[in-house]
Coordinates of C-alpha atoms and ligand atoms in Angstrom, one line a residue:
M1 CA 6.2 43.7 -31.9
S2 CA 6.8 43.5 -35.6
N3 CA 3.1 43.5 -36.6
A4 CA 2.2 46.4 -34.3
T5 CA 1.8 48.8 -37.2
A6 CA 1.1 46.3 -39.9
T7 CA -2.6 46.1 -39.1
G8 CA -3.2 49.7 -39.6
T9 CA -1.1 50.0 -42.8
K10 CA -2.3 46.8 -44.4
K11 CA 1.3 45.5 -44.9
A12 CA 2.5 41.9 -45.0
M13 CA 2.0 40.3 -41.5
K14 CA 4.0 37.6 -39.9
M15 CA 2.5 34.8 -37.8
F16 CA 3.9 34.2 -34.2
I17 CA 5.7 30.9 -33.4
D18 CA 8.1 30.1 -30.5
G19 CA 8.3 33.8 -29.3
E20 CA 9.1 35.3 -32.8
S21 CA 7.2 36.9 -35.6
V22 CA 8.0 34.6 -38.6
D23 CA 7.2 33.9 -42.2
S24 CA 6.1 30.4 -43.5
A25 CA 8.9 28.1 -44.2
S26 CA 7.7 28.1 -47.9
G27 CA 7.5 31.8 -48.1
D28 CA 3.9 31.5 -49.5
R29 CA 1.3 34.1 -48.5
T30 CA -2.5 34.4 -48.2
E31 CA -4.4 37.4 -49.0
V32 CA -7.0 38.5 -46.5
R33 CA -9.9 40.5 -48.1
N34 CA -12.5 42.9 -46.7
P35 CA -15.9 41.3 -47.2
A36 CA -17.5 44.7 -47.7
T37 CA -15.2 46.0 -50.4
G38 CA -13.1 43.1 -51.7
E39 CA -9.9 45.1 -50.9
V40 CA -6.9 43.2 -49.5
V41 CA -6.6 44.0 -45.9
A42 CA -3.3 42.2 -45.3
T43 CA -1.3 39.3 -46.4
V44 CA -0.3 36.6 -43.9
P45 CA 2.0 33.5 -44.1
K46 CA 0.4 30.5 -45.7
A47 CA 1.7 28.0 -43.2
N48 CA 2.0 24.3 -44.1
A49 CA 2.6 21.1 -42.1
A50 CA 6.2 22.0 -41.5
D51 CA 5.2 25.4 -39.9
A52 CA 2.6 23.6 -37.8
R53 CA 5.2 21.1 -36.5
R54 CA 7.5 23.9 -35.6
A55 CA 4.8 25.4 -33.4
I56 CA 4.0 22.1 -31.9
D57 CA 7.6 21.4 -31.0
A58 CA 7.9 24.8 -29.4
A59 CA 4.8 24.2 -27.4
E60 CA 6.2 20.8 -26.3
A61 CA 9.5 22.3 -25.3
A62 CA 7.7 25.1 -23.2
L63 CA 5.4 22.7 -21.5
E64 CA 7.3 21.6 -18.5
Q65 CA 8.3 25.1 -17.4
W66 CA 4.8 26.5 -18.0
S67 CA 3.0 23.7 -16.3
E68 CA 5.1 24.4 -13.2
T69 CA 4.5 28.1 -12.9
T70 CA 2.2 29.0 -10.1
A71 CA -1.5 29.7 -10.7
E72 CA -0.7 33.1 -9.4
E73 CA 1.9 33.7 -12.1
R74 CA -0.4 32.5 -14.9
S75 CA -3.1 34.6 -13.6
R76 CA -0.8 37.7 -13.5
I77 CA 0.2 37.3 -17.2
L78 CA -3.4 36.7 -18.3
N79 CA -4.5 39.9 -16.5
K80 CA -1.5 41.9 -18.0
A81 CA -2.6 40.6 -21.4
H82 CA -6.1 41.7 -20.6
D83 CA -4.9 45.3 -19.8
I84 CA -2.6 45.8 -22.8
T85 CA -5.2 44.3 -25.2
H86 CA -7.8 46.7 -23.8
D87 CA -5.5 49.6 -24.5
A88 CA -5.5 48.5 -28.1
I89 CA -9.2 47.9 -28.3
D90 CA -10.0 50.4 -31.0
E91 CA -7.2 49.3 -33.4
L92 CA -8.3 45.7 -32.9
A93 CA -12.0 46.4 -33.4
M94 CA -11.2 48.2 -36.7
S95 CA -9.0 45.4 -37.8
L96 CA -11.7 42.8 -36.9
C97 CA -14.4 44.9 -38.8
Q98 CA -12.1 45.0 -41.9
E99 CA -11.3 41.3 -42.1
Q100 CA -14.6 39.8 -40.9
G101 CA -17.2 42.4 -42.2
K102 CA -19.1 43.0 -38.9
P103 CA -19.9 46.6 -37.8
V104 CA -17.1 48.2 -35.8
S105 CA -19.5 48.4 -32.7
E106 CA -20.0 44.6 -32.9
A107 CA -16.3 44.0 -33.3
K108 CA -15.6 46.1 -30.2
T109 CA -18.2 44.1 -28.3
E110 CA -16.5 40.9 -29.5
I111 CA -13.1 42.1 -28.2
E112 CA -14.6 43.1 -24.9
H113 CA -16.3 39.6 -24.6
Y114 CA -12.9 38.0 -25.3
L115 CA -11.3 40.2 -22.6
H116 CA -14.0 39.3 -20.0
G117 CA -13.2 35.7 -20.6
L118 CA -9.5 36.2 -20.1
A119 CA -10.1 37.9 -16.9
F120 CA -12.6 35.2 -15.8
Y121 CA -10.0 32.4 -16.2
A122 CA -7.2 34.5 -14.7
A123 CA -9.4 34.8 -11.6
L124 CA -10.7 31.2 -11.6
V125 CA -7.4 29.4 -11.8
S126 CA -6.3 30.5 -8.4
K127 CA -9.5 29.0 -6.9
V128 CA -8.9 25.5 -8.2
R129 CA -8.9 22.9 -5.4
S130 CA -7.9 19.2 -5.4
D131 CA -9.8 16.6 -3.5
Y132 CA -8.6 14.7 -0.5
V133 CA -10.0 11.1 -0.4
P134 CA -9.8 8.9 2.7
L135 CA -9.2 5.4 1.5
P136 CA -10.3 2.0 2.9
S137 CA -8.0 0.1 5.1
F138 CA -7.0 -2.6 2.6
P139 CA -4.2 -2.8 1.4
N140 CA -2.9 0.0 3.4
K141 CA -4.3 1.1 6.7
G142 CA -4.6 4.9 7.0
A143 CA -3.9 5.5 3.3
Y144 CA -5.5 8.5 1.6
G145 CA -5.6 9.9 -1.9
L146 CA -5.3 13.2 -3.6
V147 CA -6.8 14.0 -7.0
L148 CA -4.6 16.4 -8.6
K149 CA -5.5 18.4 -11.6
R150 CA -2.6 18.3 -14.0
P151 CA -2.4 20.1 -17.4
I152 CA -3.2 17.9 -20.4
G153 CA -0.2 19.0 -22.4
V154 CA 0.2 20.5 -25.9
C155 CA -3.3 21.7 -27.0
V156 CA -4.6 23.0 -30.4
G157 CA -7.3 25.7 -30.8
I158 CA -8.9 25.9 -34.2
S159 CA -11.4 28.8 -34.7
P160 CA -13.8 29.9 -37.3
W161 CA -14.3 33.2 -39.1
N162 CA -17.6 34.3 -37.6
F163 CA -16.3 35.4 -34.1
P164 CA -12.5 35.0 -34.7
I165 CA -11.5 36.5 -31.4
T166 CA -14.0 35.3 -28.8
L167 CA -13.9 31.8 -30.3
T168 CA -10.1 31.9 -30.0
G169 CA -10.3 33.3 -26.6
T170 CA -12.6 30.5 -25.3
K171 CA -9.7 28.1 -26.1
I172 CA -6.7 30.3 -25.0
G173 CA -8.1 31.4 -21.6
P174 CA -8.8 28.0 -20.0
A175 CA -5.9 26.2 -21.7
L176 CA -3.2 28.6 -20.5
A177 CA -4.8 29.2 -17.1
G178 CA -4.6 25.4 -16.6
G179 CA -0.9 25.2 -17.4
N180 CA -1.2 23.9 -20.9
T181 CA 0.6 25.2 -23.9
M182 CA -1.3 25.9 -27.1
V183 CA -1.1 26.4 -30.8
I184 CA -3.9 28.5 -32.4
K185 CA -5.0 28.1 -36.0
P186 CA -7.5 30.8 -37.0
A187 CA -9.7 30.6 -40.2
S188 CA -7.7 31.4 -43.3
S189 CA -10.0 34.4 -43.9
T190 CA -9.7 36.0 -40.5
P191 CA -6.1 35.6 -39.2
V192 CA -5.1 39.3 -38.8
T193 CA -6.7 40.3 -35.5
A194 CA -6.0 36.9 -34.0
I195 CA -2.2 37.4 -34.8
R196 CA -2.3 40.6 -32.9
V197 CA -4.1 39.1 -29.9
V198 CA -1.5 36.3 -29.7
E199 CA 1.2 38.8 -29.9
L200 CA -0.3 40.9 -27.1
L201 CA -0.5 37.7 -24.9
N202 CA 3.2 37.0 -25.6
Q203 CA 4.1 40.6 -24.9
A204 CA 2.3 40.3 -21.5
G205 CA 5.1 37.8 -20.5
L206 CA 4.3 34.3 -21.7
P207 CA 7.5 32.3 -22.0
K208 CA 8.4 31.5 -25.6
G209 CA 6.6 28.6 -27.2
V210 CA 3.6 28.7 -24.7
L211 CA 1.3 30.2 -27.3
S212 CA 1.9 30.3 -31.0
I213 CA -0.3 31.0 -34.0
V214 CA -0.1 29.3 -37.3
T215 CA -1.9 30.9 -40.2
G216 CA -2.4 28.2 -42.8
P217 CA -5.1 26.2 -44.5
G218 CA -7.1 23.6 -42.7
S219 CA -6.1 21.1 -45.3
T220 CA -2.4 21.3 -44.6
A221 CA -1.5 23.2 -41.4
G222 CA -4.8 22.1 -39.8
E223 CA -4.4 18.4 -40.7
E224 CA -0.9 18.4 -39.0
L225 CA -2.2 20.0 -35.9
I226 CA -5.1 17.5 -35.4
S227 CA -3.0 14.4 -36.3
N228 CA 0.5 15.2 -34.7
P229 CA 0.9 12.7 -31.8
K230 CA 2.6 15.4 -29.6
V231 CA -0.8 17.2 -29.5
R232 CA -3.0 15.9 -26.6
R233 CA -6.1 18.0 -27.0
V234 CA -8.0 19.7 -29.8
A235 CA -10.6 22.4 -29.2
F236 CA -12.6 23.2 -32.4
T237 CA -15.4 25.5 -33.4
G238 CA -16.8 25.4 -36.9
A239 CA -18.9 23.3 -39.2
S240 CA -20.3 20.0 -38.1
D241 CA -18.7 18.1 -41.0
T242 CA -15.3 19.5 -40.2
G243 CA -15.9 18.6 -36.5
K244 CA -16.7 14.9 -37.5
H245 CA -13.4 14.8 -39.4
I246 CA -11.4 16.2 -36.6
M247 CA -12.9 13.8 -34.1
E248 CA -12.0 10.9 -36.3
V249 CA -8.5 12.0 -37.0
A250 CA -7.8 13.1 -33.3
G251 CA -9.4 9.9 -32.0
R252 CA -6.7 7.7 -33.7
D253 CA -4.3 8.5 -30.8
F254 CA -7.0 9.3 -28.2
K255 CA -6.5 13.1 -28.1
R256 CA -9.0 14.9 -25.9
V257 CA -11.5 16.7 -28.2
S258 CA -14.1 19.4 -27.7
L259 CA -16.2 20.4 -30.6
E260 CA -18.5 23.5 -30.8
L261 CA -20.4 23.0 -34.0
G262 CA -23.5 24.2 -35.8
G263 CA -26.8 25.1 -34.3
S264 CA -30.4 25.7 -35.4
D265 CA -31.6 27.4 -32.3
P266 CA -35.4 27.6 -31.8
M267 CA -37.0 30.6 -30.1
I268 CA -40.5 30.0 -28.6
V269 CA -42.8 33.1 -28.1
C270 CA -45.8 32.2 -25.9
D271 CA -49.1 34.0 -25.8
D272 CA -48.3 35.7 -22.5
A273 CA -44.9 36.9 -23.6
D274 CA -43.8 40.7 -23.6
L275 CA -44.2 40.8 -27.4
A276 CA -42.4 44.0 -27.9
R277 CA -39.3 42.9 -26.0
A278 CA -39.4 39.4 -27.6
A279 CA -39.5 41.0 -31.1
T280 CA -36.6 43.4 -30.3
M281 CA -34.5 40.4 -29.0
A282 CA -35.5 38.1 -32.0
S283 CA -34.2 40.7 -34.3
V284 CA -30.9 41.0 -32.4
G285 CA -30.7 37.2 -32.0
R286 CA -31.2 36.6 -35.7
F287 CA -29.5 39.5 -37.4
Y288 CA -26.5 40.3 -35.1
N289 CA -23.2 39.5 -37.0
C290 CA -25.4 39.2 -40.1
G291 CA -26.9 36.0 -38.8
Q292 CA -23.5 34.2 -38.8
A293 CA -23.5 32.9 -35.3
C294 CA -23.7 29.4 -34.0
L295 CA -26.2 30.4 -31.3
A296 CA -28.3 32.8 -33.5
I297 CA -32.1 32.3 -33.5
K298 CA -32.7 30.1 -36.6
R299 CA -36.3 28.9 -36.2
L300 CA -39.1 30.9 -34.5
Y301 CA -42.1 29.3 -33.0
V302 CA -44.9 31.8 -32.0
F303 CA -48.3 30.9 -30.4
E304 CA -51.1 31.3 -32.9
S305 CA -53.1 33.7 -30.8
V306 CA -50.4 36.3 -30.8
A307 CA -48.7 35.5 -34.1
D308 CA -50.1 38.3 -36.2
K309 CA -49.2 41.0 -33.6
F310 CA -45.7 39.5 -33.0
I311 CA -45.0 39.1 -36.7
E312 CA -46.0 42.7 -37.3
L313 CA -43.6 43.9 -34.7
L314 CA -40.7 41.8 -35.9
V315 CA -41.2 42.7 -39.6
A316 CA -41.0 46.4 -38.6
K317 CA -37.7 45.7 -36.7
A318 CA -36.3 43.9 -39.8
K319 CA -37.3 46.7 -42.1
K320 CA -35.4 49.2 -40.0
L321 CA -32.0 47.4 -40.0
K322 CA -29.5 49.6 -41.9
V323 CA -27.5 47.6 -44.3
G324 CA -23.9 48.9 -44.9
E325 CA -20.2 48.5 -44.6
G326 CA -19.1 47.7 -41.0
T327 CA -17.1 51.0 -40.9
T328 CA -20.2 53.1 -41.8
K329 CA -21.9 54.7 -38.7
D330 CA -25.3 53.2 -37.9
T331 CA -24.7 50.0 -39.9
R332 CA -26.7 47.1 -38.2
L333 CA -26.4 44.6 -41.1
G334 CA -23.0 44.2 -42.6
P335 CA -22.0 41.9 -45.4
L336 CA -22.0 38.2 -45.2
H337 CA -18.4 37.0 -44.9
T338 CA -18.0 35.7 -48.4
E339 CA -20.0 35.5 -51.6
A340 CA -20.3 31.7 -51.3
Q341 CA -21.9 32.3 -47.8
R342 CA -24.4 34.9 -49.4
K343 CA -25.3 32.4 -52.1
E344 CA -25.8 29.6 -49.6
V345 CA -28.3 31.7 -47.7
Q346 CA -30.0 32.8 -50.8
E347 CA -30.4 29.2 -52.0
Q348 CA -31.9 28.2 -48.7
V349 CA -34.4 31.0 -49.0
E350 CA -35.2 30.1 -52.6
D351 CA -35.7 26.4 -51.7
A352 CA -38.1 27.5 -49.0
V353 CA -40.1 29.7 -51.4
S354 CA -40.2 27.0 -54.1
R355 CA -41.8 24.8 -51.4
G356 CA -44.7 27.2 -50.5
G357 CA -42.7 29.6 -48.2
K358 CA -43.9 33.2 -48.2
I359 CA -41.4 36.1 -47.8
L360 CA -42.7 38.6 -45.3
V361 CA -39.7 41.0 -45.7
G362 CA -36.4 40.9 -47.5
G363 CA -35.3 37.9 -49.7
K364 CA -32.9 39.6 -52.0
Q365 CA -29.2 40.5 -52.4
V366 CA -28.6 44.2 -51.8
P367 CA -27.0 45.9 -54.7
G368 CA -24.8 49.0 -54.8
F369 CA -21.9 47.7 -52.9
K370 CA -18.4 46.8 -54.0
T371 CA -19.0 43.0 -53.3
N372 CA -22.0 40.8 -53.8
N373 CA -22.0 39.8 -50.1
F374 CA -24.9 41.9 -48.9
Y375 CA -28.3 40.4 -48.3
E376 CA -31.5 41.8 -46.9
A377 CA -32.9 40.8 -43.4
T378 CA -35.4 38.2 -44.3
L379 CA -38.4 36.7 -42.6
L380 CA -40.5 33.9 -44.0
E381 CA -43.8 32.1 -43.2
N382 CA -45.5 28.9 -44.4
V383 CA -42.1 27.1 -44.8
P384 CA -42.4 23.3 -44.7
H385 CA -40.5 22.0 -41.6
D386 CA -38.3 19.8 -43.8
A387 CA -37.1 22.6 -45.9
R388 CA -33.3 23.2 -46.1
I389 CA -33.6 26.5 -44.2
V390 CA -35.1 24.6 -41.2
Q391 CA -33.2 21.4 -41.2
E392 CA -29.7 22.8 -42.2
E393 CA -27.7 25.5 -40.3
C394 CA -28.8 28.8 -41.9
F395 CA -25.7 31.0 -41.4
G396 CA -27.1 34.3 -42.5
P397 CA -29.9 36.9 -42.0
A398 CA -33.0 34.7 -42.8
L399 CA -35.6 33.4 -40.3
P400 CA -38.5 31.0 -40.8
I401 CA -41.5 31.7 -38.5
F402 CA -44.0 29.0 -37.5
R403 CA -47.4 29.3 -35.8
V404 CA -47.8 26.7 -32.9
K405 CA -50.9 25.6 -30.9
D406 CA -49.3 25.3 -27.5
I407 CA -46.1 24.7 -25.6
D408 CA -46.0 21.0 -26.4
H409 CA -46.4 21.7 -30.1
A410 CA -43.5 24.2 -29.9
I411 CA -41.2 21.9 -28.0
E412 CA -41.9 19.0 -30.4
L413 CA -41.0 21.2 -33.4
A414 CA -38.0 22.7 -31.5
N415 CA -36.6 19.2 -31.1
S416 CA -37.2 18.2 -34.7
S417 CA -33.6 19.1 -35.7
I418 CA -30.3 17.3 -35.8
Y419 CA -28.9 20.2 -33.8
G420 CA -29.1 21.0 -30.1
L421 CA -27.0 24.1 -29.3
G422 CA -29.1 26.9 -27.9
S423 CA -32.8 27.7 -27.4
S424 CA -35.1 30.3 -25.9
I425 CA -38.6 30.7 -24.5
W426 CA -40.5 34.0 -24.0
T427 CA -43.1 33.7 -21.4
R428 CA -44.3 34.9 -17.9
D429 CA -45.6 31.5 -17.1
L430 CA -43.2 29.4 -15.0
V431 CA -44.8 26.2 -15.9
K432 CA -44.2 26.8 -19.7
A433 CA -40.7 28.0 -18.9
N434 CA -39.8 25.0 -16.8
R435 CA -41.2 22.6 -19.4
A436 CA -39.0 24.2 -22.1
A437 CA -35.9 24.1 -19.8
M438 CA -36.4 20.5 -19.0
R439 CA -37.6 19.1 -22.4
I440 CA -35.8 21.1 -25.2
Q441 CA -32.8 19.1 -26.4
A442 CA -30.0 21.7 -26.3
G443 CA -27.0 22.8 -24.3
V444 CA -28.7 26.0 -23.2
T445 CA -32.2 27.4 -22.7
W446 CA -32.5 31.1 -22.2
I447 CA -35.8 32.3 -20.5
N448 CA -36.9 35.8 -21.6
S449 CA -33.2 36.4 -22.4
L450 CA -31.1 37.0 -25.4
H451 CA -29.0 34.2 -26.9
Y452 CA -25.6 35.0 -25.4
G453 CA -22.7 32.9 -24.4
Y454 CA -21.8 34.0 -20.9
D455 CA -18.2 33.1 -19.8
E456 CA -19.7 32.1 -16.3
L457 CA -21.8 29.3 -17.7
P458 CA -20.9 26.1 -19.7
F459 CA -21.7 26.5 -23.3
G460 CA -21.9 23.7 -25.9
G461 CA -24.3 21.4 -27.7
V462 CA -26.0 18.1 -27.8
K463 CA -26.7 15.9 -30.9
Q464 CA -24.8 17.2 -34.0
S465 CA -24.1 20.5 -32.3
G466 CA -20.9 19.0 -30.7
I467 CA -19.3 17.5 -27.7
G468 CA -17.7 19.1 -24.6
R469 CA -18.3 22.5 -23.2
E470 CA -16.5 25.8 -23.5
H471 CA -17.0 28.7 -20.9
G472 CA -17.5 28.3 -17.2
P473 CA -15.5 26.3 -14.7
E474 CA -16.4 23.2 -16.9
A475 CA -14.1 24.6 -19.6
L476 CA -11.1 24.9 -17.2
E477 CA -11.8 21.4 -15.9
A478 CA -11.6 20.1 -19.5
Y479 CA -8.0 21.4 -19.8
F480 CA -6.9 19.2 -16.8
E481 CA -6.3 15.5 -16.5
P482 CA -7.1 14.2 -13.1
K483 CA -4.3 12.4 -11.5
S484 CA -4.6 10.3 -8.4
V485 CA -1.8 10.3 -5.9
V486 CA -1.9 7.8 -3.1
F487 CA -0.2 8.3 0.3
A488 CA 0.4 5.3 2.5
G489 CA -0.6 7.1 5.6
V490 CA 1.2 6.6 8.9
V491 CA 3.3 3.4 8.7
Ligands
NDP1 P1 -14.9 25.1 -41.3 O1 -15.5 24.2 -40.2 O2 -14.3 24.5 -42.5 O3 -13.7 26.0 -40.7 C1 -13.5 26.3 -39.4 C2 -12.0 26.2 -39.0 O4 -11.6 24.8 -39.2 C3 -11.1 27.1 -39.9 O5 -10.0 27.5 -39.1 C4 -10.7 26.1 -40.9 O6 -9.5 26.5 -41.6 C5 -10.5 24.8 -40.0 N1 -10.4 23.6 -40.7 C6 -11.1 23.2 -41.9 N2 -10.6 22.0 -42.3 C7 -9.8 21.5 -41.3 C8 -9.1 20.3 -41.2 N3 -9.1 19.3 -42.1 N4 -8.2 20.2 -40.1 C9 -8.1 21.2 -39.3 N5 -8.8 22.4 -39.3 C10 -9.6 22.6 -40.4 O7 -16.1 26.1 -41.6 P2 -16.3 27.0 -42.9 O8 -15.4 28.2 -42.8 O9 -16.0 26.2 -44.1 O10 -17.8 27.3 -42.8 C11 -18.7 26.4 -43.5 C12 -20.0 26.4 -42.7 O11 -19.8 26.0 -41.4 C13 -20.7 27.8 -42.5 O12 -21.5 28.1 -43.7 C14 -21.6 27.6 -41.3 O13 -22.8 27.0 -41.7 C15 -20.7 26.6 -40.5 N6 -19.9 27.3 -39.5 C16 -20.4 27.3 -38.3 C17 -19.8 27.9 -37.2 C18 -20.4 27.9 -35.9 O14 -20.0 28.7 -35.1 N7 -21.3 26.9 -35.6 C19 -18.6 28.6 -37.5 C20 -18.1 28.6 -38.8 C21 -18.8 27.9 -39.7 P3 -9.5 27.2 -43.0 O15 -10.2 28.5 -42.8 O16 -8.1 27.3 -43.3 O17 -10.3 26.3 -43.9

């Protein structure tokens, strides 16, 4: 593969379309920079609408053959891709760390999560069953139906920069397992590792055109992918406003759409919780990936009676997080992905403070690095609930904490958000846990458990957190169109 050494040597990379490593038709390129140092990691083709069309046409040409392969064959290729990608895991983790900014250990976990998902869909696709339906005697006596699960067709997967590989994998795994073809568009700032992942999938034996990757801006290549009539399904993860736009454009010719958008996940800590464990998990849940996760804990509601003790524990955890470059051993808090992202978080914190919020720890940019992207782990109290940091998605390492009277008060505040992605409750009381599970408006409620998107369970949001589900058997179902076939029976 032509890019096999490029990642390590920071050379010009090619994207992968129709079984080949290619440049963009225009010859234009995009620089990819390391968020920790500002150095150029690689350059990639700056694809435009023509490049996107080429990938779509290839996906369309490959569709008939791929949709007619057996589930066993598709499974075999996905498993092979799993194995050869696993062999490259250290190279891929370093590449991901360099382009995204996250610590190498977190990058490795991300690749492992991607691989788990690939294996999950490789195994699941062989177990898909179609329904047999006996039919009434009019108009055909003895007729029966079969509900087949047919691939949807050419699909597009658009992924963001915060988890560039897992959030690409959540689209590739079920799409290809289900017999669809796919064009991937990674975020313009994190295309490098995704190109390698797509190359490795092709190396595992995908017929040409089944899976391509187009590395171009959302405004040109992305627009073509969501508007081209040959595309029948768009799977997107990213900002809610982009999701609204994609739904509008894709809706013009009734493409199937799944949107995994922003979140402002509440965590509720009850008076009977294991406070030490809850504090540890709150720290991981808010500060992992420097807080840049859709399912990060973004609002914390703690019962008044245990608030002082819990806050003391959590502040101690936040103070211990070592800020540094992702490649430095023991780094727990890497840089934010861009300076704009760091400024956005800082502005949300400043807005909270100007409205009476009190900083318990953090609240400042960390100097001494080659970029201005580093920000302290930050905890706040006394923030009004209509402050920006509460009502918007805070995509960085800052967490407002609220004291609540009881479970009903906590649930009421948890639901006071336009978002509804994840949520968690920490309690030993089944009644409280059950009430949270039933009443919190969210796609997931974790009980005494860390915010984590298991491949085995459907994941997605309600309200402005999106539509449709990734992960689980539900995601595979969402890459099928049910087709009814009626047999006349014995005539
Ligand atoms: P975007 O939603 O703009 O980007 C996500 C992906 O969509 C990227 O691949 C992007 O491409 C692509 N895209 C953008 N516009 C279009 C379009 N018109 N057609 C097709 N594809 C398009 O997110 P941002 O990177 O701008 O992040 C902004 C904010 O969104 C963050 O601060 C955060 O709050 C939130 N966010 C939330 C995420 C989540 O997981 N919930 C993930 C990422 C962001 P390109 O990179 O080329 O623009």
